[in-house]
mmCIF file of C-alpha atoms in Angstrom:
data_model
loop_
_atom_site.group_PDB
_atom_site.id
_atom_site.type_symbol
_atom_site.label_atom_id
_atom_site.label_comp_id
_atom_site.label_asym_id
_atom_site.label_seq_id
_atom_site.Cartn_x
_atom_site.Cartn_y
_atom_site.Cartn_z
ATOM 1 C CA MET G 4 60.614 -17.400 44.501
ATOM 2 C CA SER G 5 58.481 -16.965 41.464
ATOM 3 C CA GLU G 6 57.988 -19.757 38.923
ATOM 4 C CA PRO G 7 59.129 -19.213 35.369
ATOM 5 C CA ASP G 8 56.496 -18.125 32.951
ATOM 6 C CA VAL G 9 55.198 -20.998 30.881
ATOM 7 C CA PRO G 10 54.076 -20.068 27.406
ATOM 8 C CA THR G 11 50.396 -20.567 27.124
ATOM 9 C CA GLU G 12 48.882 -22.699 24.378
ATOM 10 C CA SER G 13 47.345 -19.637 22.770
ATOM 11 C CA GLY G 14 50.776 -18.178 22.179
ATOM 12 C CA ALA G 15 52.240 -21.273 20.533
ATOM 13 C CA GLU G 16 53.122 -20.927 16.880
ATOM 14 C CA THR G 17 50.910 -23.024 14.551
ATOM 15 C CA GLU G 18 52.454 -24.630 11.458
ATOM 16 C CA PRO G 19 50.804 -23.575 8.185
ATOM 17 C CA LYS G 20 48.662 -26.222 6.607
ATOM 18 C CA PRO G 21 49.889 -27.401 3.256
ATOM 19 C CA GLU G 22 47.804 -26.165 0.392
ATOM 20 C CA ALA G 23 45.955 -28.749 -1.594
ATOM 21 C CA GLU G 24 47.553 -29.283 -4.967
ATOM 22 C CA PRO G 25 45.209 -28.460 -7.837
ATOM 23 C CA LYS G 26 43.986 -31.454 -9.712
ATOM 24 C CA PRO G 27 45.359 -31.651 -13.256
ATOM 25 C CA GLU G 28 42.773 -30.935 -15.896
ATOM 26 C CA ALA G 29 41.699 -33.920 -17.845
ATOM 27 C CA GLU G 30 43.207 -33.890 -21.272
ATOM 28 C CA PRO G 31 40.899 -34.537 -24.145
ATOM 29 C CA ALA G 32 41.035 -38.066 -25.424
ATOM 30 C CA GLU G 33 43.038 -38.286 -28.588
ATOM 31 C CA VAL G 34 41.405 -39.802 -31.617
ATOM 32 C CA PRO G 35 43.026 -43.132 -32.350
ATOM 33 C CA GLU G 36 45.263 -43.101 -35.381
ATOM 34 C CA ALA G 37 43.320 -45.903 -37.020
ATOM 35 C CA THR G 38 40.069 -43.950 -36.740
ATOM 36 C CA GLY G 39 41.691 -40.850 -38.187
ATOM 37 C CA ALA G 40 43.122 -42.789 -41.130
ATOM 38 C CA ALA G 41 39.742 -44.361 -41.806
ATOM 39 C CA ALA G 42 38.023 -40.999 -41.754
ATOM 40 C CA ARG G 43 40.566 -39.535 -44.165
ATOM 41 C CA ALA G 44 40.133 -42.522 -46.491
ATOM 42 C CA TRP G 45 36.331 -42.134 -46.438
ATOM 43 C CA GLY G 46 36.455 -38.392 -47.037
ATOM 44 C CA GLY G 47 39.107 -38.694 -49.728
ATOM 45 C CA TRP G 48 37.002 -41.059 -51.803
ATOM 46 C CA VAL G 49 33.861 -38.957 -51.369
ATOM 47 C CA VAL G 50 35.685 -35.788 -52.497
ATOM 48 C CA LEU G 51 37.229 -37.590 -55.450
ATOM 49 C CA SER G 52 33.875 -38.986 -56.417
ATOM 50 C CA ALA G 53 32.324 -35.522 -56.310
ATOM 51 C CA VAL G 54 35.016 -34.168 -58.632
ATOM 52 C CA VAL G 55 34.383 -37.078 -60.982
ATOM 53 C CA GLY G 56 30.669 -36.263 -60.870
ATOM 54 C CA VAL G 57 31.309 -32.740 -62.140
ATOM 55 C CA GLY G 58 33.262 -34.125 -65.093
ATOM 56 C CA LEU G 59 30.553 -36.735 -65.851
ATOM 57 C CA GLY G 60 27.867 -34.055 -65.831
ATOM 58 C CA MET G 61 29.809 -31.977 -68.364
ATOM 59 C CA VAL G 62 30.339 -34.961 -70.655
ATOM 60 C CA TRP G 63 26.713 -36.033 -70.310
ATOM 61 C CA ALA G 64 25.544 -32.556 -71.410
ATOM 62 C CA LEU G 65 27.676 -32.840 -74.542
ATOM 63 C CA VAL G 66 26.988 -36.370 -75.726
ATOM 64 C CA ALA G 67 23.482 -37.258 -74.459
ATOM 65 C CA PRO G 68 20.729 -37.245 -77.072
ATOM 66 C CA ARG G 69 17.863 -34.875 -76.547
ATOM 67 C CA VAL G 70 14.240 -34.936 -77.603
ATOM 68 C CA GLU G 71 13.320 -32.549 -80.422
ATOM 69 C CA PHE G 72 10.185 -30.427 -80.561
ATOM 70 C CA ARG G 73 8.662 -28.428 -83.409
ATOM 71 C CA VAL G 74 6.977 -25.086 -82.745
ATOM 72 C CA SER G 75 3.406 -24.723 -84.050
ATOM 73 C CA ALA G 76 0.938 -22.033 -83.092
ATOM 74 C CA GLY G 77 2.997 -20.996 -80.125
ATOM 75 C CA GLU G 78 3.231 -24.526 -78.697
ATOM 76 C CA PHE G 79 5.757 -27.371 -78.687
ATOM 77 C CA PHE G 80 4.985 -30.645 -80.430
ATOM 78 C CA ARG G 81 7.226 -33.693 -80.433
ATOM 79 C CA VAL G 82 8.894 -34.474 -83.689
ATOM 80 C CA SER G 83 8.735 -38.191 -82.822
ATOM 81 C CA ALA G 84 5.595 -39.628 -81.276
ATOM 82 C CA GLN G 85 7.541 -42.002 -79.042
ATOM 83 C CA PRO G 86 10.991 -40.466 -78.525
ATOM 84 C CA GLU G 87 13.669 -42.793 -77.255
ATOM 85 C CA GLU G 88 16.027 -39.966 -76.301
ATOM 86 C CA TYR G 89 14.598 -39.780 -72.807
ATOM 87 C CA PHE G 90 15.727 -43.334 -71.951
ATOM 88 C CA VAL G 91 18.925 -43.191 -73.982
ATOM 89 C CA SER G 92 20.071 -40.008 -72.310
ATOM 90 C CA ASP G 93 19.504 -41.617 -68.928
ATOM 91 C CA LEU G 94 21.300 -44.757 -70.057
ATOM 92 C CA VAL G 95 24.317 -42.714 -71.196
ATOM 93 C CA LEU G 96 24.725 -41.204 -67.707
ATOM 94 C CA GLY G 97 24.059 -44.574 -66.026
ATOM 95 C CA VAL G 98 26.815 -46.260 -68.047
ATOM 96 C CA MET G 99 29.246 -43.416 -67.354
ATOM 97 C CA LEU G 100 28.547 -43.748 -63.628
ATOM 98 C CA LEU G 101 29.025 -47.542 -63.863
ATOM 99 C CA VAL G 102 32.421 -47.129 -65.572
ATOM 100 C CA ALA G 103 33.561 -44.390 -63.168
ATOM 101 C CA GLY G 104 32.670 -46.499 -60.096
ATOM 102 C CA GLY G 105 34.514 -49.529 -61.514
ATOM 103 C CA VAL G 106 37.595 -47.467 -62.373
ATOM 104 C CA LEU G 107 37.815 -45.917 -58.868
ATOM 105 C CA ALA G 108 37.334 -49.321 -57.232
ATOM 106 C CA ALA G 109 40.060 -50.743 -59.484
ATOM 107 C CA VAL G 110 42.373 -47.835 -58.481
ATOM 108 C CA TRP G 111 41.832 -48.777 -54.801
ATOM 109 C CA TRP G 112 42.693 -52.386 -55.627
ATOM 110 C CA TRP G 113 45.775 -51.441 -57.612
ATOM 111 C CA ARG G 114 47.057 -49.048 -54.934
ATOM 112 C CA GLY G 115 47.251 -51.758 -52.217
ATOM 113 C CA GLN G 116 43.692 -52.085 -50.840
ATOM 114 C CA HIS G 117 44.314 -49.728 -47.953
ATOM 115 C CA GLN G 118 41.443 -49.087 -45.464
ATOM 116 C CA PRO G 119 38.991 -51.483 -47.192
ATOM 117 C CA MET G 120 35.880 -50.748 -45.144
ATOM 118 C CA ALA G 121 36.338 -47.002 -45.015
ATOM 119 C CA SER G 122 37.202 -46.886 -48.729
ATOM 120 C CA LEU G 123 34.174 -48.999 -49.615
ATOM 121 C CA LEU G 124 31.883 -46.731 -47.630
ATOM 122 C CA GLY G 125 33.512 -43.729 -49.243
ATOM 123 C CA LEU G 126 32.839 -45.081 -52.730
ATOM 124 C CA LEU G 127 29.310 -46.084 -51.896
ATOM 125 C CA THR G 128 28.558 -42.613 -50.559
ATOM 126 C CA GLY G 129 30.602 -41.051 -53.336
ATOM 127 C CA GLY G 130 28.567 -42.831 -55.953
ATOM 128 C CA VAL G 131 25.362 -41.204 -54.820
ATOM 129 C CA VAL G 132 27.086 -37.815 -54.469
ATOM 130 C CA ALA G 133 28.669 -38.112 -57.912
ATOM 131 C CA ALA G 134 25.330 -39.012 -59.538
ATOM 132 C CA SER G 135 23.549 -36.130 -57.930
ATOM 133 C CA ILE G 136 26.242 -33.645 -58.960
ATOM 134 C CA ALA G 137 26.391 -35.072 -62.497
ATOM 135 C CA VAL G 138 22.615 -34.635 -62.886
ATOM 136 C CA LEU G 139 22.678 -31.058 -61.620
ATOM 137 C CA VAL G 140 25.658 -30.103 -63.808
ATOM 138 C CA GLY G 141 24.254 -31.809 -66.927
ATOM 139 C CA GLN G 142 20.790 -30.370 -66.614
ATOM 140 C CA GLY G 143 22.225 -26.945 -65.912
ATOM 141 C CA LEU G 144 24.468 -26.988 -68.967
ATOM 142 C CA ALA G 145 21.963 -28.576 -71.364
ATOM 143 C CA GLY G 146 18.795 -26.637 -70.677
ATOM 144 C CA GLY G 147 16.072 -26.065 -73.195
ATOM 145 C CA PRO G 148 13.460 -23.424 -73.951
ATOM 146 C CA VAL G 149 10.602 -23.286 -71.501
ATOM 147 C CA SER G 150 8.221 -21.369 -73.763
ATOM 148 C CA ALA G 151 7.531 -21.184 -77.505
ATOM 149 C CA GLU G 152 6.557 -17.561 -77.327
ATOM 150 C CA GLY G 153 8.408 -15.556 -79.934
ATOM 151 C CA LEU G 154 9.480 -18.641 -81.919
ATOM 152 C CA ALA G 155 8.333 -18.998 -85.521
ATOM 153 C CA ASP G 156 6.248 -21.939 -86.572
ATOM 154 C CA GLY G 157 8.216 -24.886 -87.860
ATOM 155 C CA VAL G 158 11.305 -24.127 -85.796
ATOM 156 C CA VAL G 159 12.748 -27.297 -84.238
ATOM 157 C CA VAL G 160 14.224 -26.975 -80.759
ATOM 158 C CA ARG G 161 15.819 -29.534 -78.412
ATOM 159 C CA ALA G 162 14.450 -30.134 -74.949
ATOM 160 C CA GLY G 163 16.673 -29.820 -71.967
ATOM 161 C CA LEU G 164 18.125 -32.884 -70.243
ATOM 162 C CA GLU G 165 16.137 -34.377 -67.455
ATOM 163 C CA PHE G 166 17.269 -37.458 -65.620
ATOM 164 C CA ARG G 167 14.430 -39.809 -64.814
ATOM 165 C CA SER G 168 15.910 -43.288 -64.258
ATOM 166 C CA TRP G 169 17.200 -42.778 -60.711
ATOM 167 C CA ALA G 170 17.462 -46.555 -60.286
ATOM 168 C CA MET G 171 20.618 -46.338 -62.423
ATOM 169 C CA VAL G 172 22.325 -44.464 -59.596
ATOM 170 C CA VAL G 173 22.970 -47.772 -57.789
ATOM 171 C CA TRP G 174 25.063 -49.052 -60.649
ATOM 172 C CA TRP G 175 28.219 -47.308 -59.412
ATOM 173 C CA PRO G 176 27.910 -48.558 -55.759
ATOM 174 C CA THR G 177 26.981 -52.071 -56.927
ATOM 175 C CA LEU G 178 30.004 -52.540 -59.180
ATOM 176 C CA ALA G 179 32.311 -50.987 -56.562
ATOM 177 C CA ALA G 180 31.037 -53.403 -53.910
ATOM 178 C CA VAL G 181 31.546 -56.392 -56.272
ATOM 179 C CA ILE G 182 35.154 -55.352 -56.993
ATOM 180 C CA PHE G 183 35.829 -54.865 -53.297
ATOM 181 C CA ALA G 184 34.384 -58.316 -52.507
ATOM 182 C CA VAL G 185 36.557 -59.989 -55.145
ATOM 183 C CA ALA G 186 39.653 -58.166 -53.975
ATOM 184 C CA LEU G 187 39.122 -58.966 -50.293
ATOM 185 C CA ALA G 188 38.282 -62.598 -51.068
ATOM 186 C CA GLY G 189 41.535 -62.945 -53.010
ATOM 187 C CA SER G 190 43.538 -61.286 -50.221
ATOM 188 C CA ALA G 191 41.958 -63.667 -47.667
ATOM 189 C CA ASP G 192 42.863 -66.693 -49.797
ATOM 190 C CA VAL G 193 46.447 -65.527 -50.163
ATOM 191 C CA ALA G 194 46.707 -64.916 -46.422
ATOM 192 C CA ALA G 195 45.333 -68.378 -45.701
ATOM 193 C CA ARG G 196 47.877 -70.017 -47.973
ATOM 194 C CA ALA G 197 50.682 -68.030 -46.385
ATOM 195 C CA ALA G 198 49.528 -69.124 -42.938
ATOM 196 C CA ARG G 199 49.517 -72.802 -43.991
ATOM 197 C CA VAL G 200 53.001 -72.484 -45.398
ATOM 198 C CA SER G 201 54.289 -70.792 -42.225
ATOM 199 C CA ARG G 202 52.884 -73.666 -40.130
ATOM 200 C CA GLY G 203 54.695 -76.144 -42.292
ATOM 201 C CA ASP G 204 51.598 -77.629 -43.951
ATOM 202 C CA GLY G 205 52.987 -76.839 -47.343
ATOM 203 C CA ARG G 206 56.302 -78.739 -46.901
ATOM 204 C CA SER G 207 56.768 -81.946 -48.813
ATOM 205 C CA GLU G 208 57.183 -85.158 -46.811
ATOM 206 C CA PRO G 209 60.710 -86.601 -46.675
ATOM 207 C CA SER G 210 61.295 -89.417 -49.133
ATOM 208 C CA ALA G 211 62.045 -92.942 -47.863
ATOM 209 C CA PRO G 212 65.671 -94.043 -47.928
ATOM 210 C CA PRO G 213 66.556 -96.209 -50.908
ATOM 211 C CA SER G 214 66.472 -99.947 -50.312
ATOM 212 C CA PRO G 215 69.807 -101.801 -50.429
#
């Protein structure tokens, strides 16, 4: 009597191995909302300052005094031996930058003092950007003759604007920083008083009962 066939191990069905699940790709880290708001505040003040710089340069070209020269023998000679227009023209732009920086800082204060550090950095950077743009625009609009060739003797011409007092560029950032410091100091004082009141330090002590 023959024994039943036993299936060999080689003929046994093998279960398929589960495929490894693909690892999810790492998503890029999102920029925190606070960082994005600070970047927008900084960029907004820089752009606004640049626009203001264009306007300041145009006004500077119109109102700044300019040194006069008289043509003689094909050369330029100063009408005044010691012209003050060089310094006065620089001073005009410096004062305009000072006023513009103070006005923008006051606007930040009036609008609620949002993003103080980013706004301050934006105005500090914007002050330098605005001054540079104002100088380029003003000097480009108020240029002067570079040669006396072809000009008759005795003709008086005005020299082009040229900004020399670059130390005045810091006037805008300095005033903006002072206004920010005053505003933040006032806000800190108000917050400290509010905290004392919330803790009960500002409550008046109960009065003693009247004596019989």
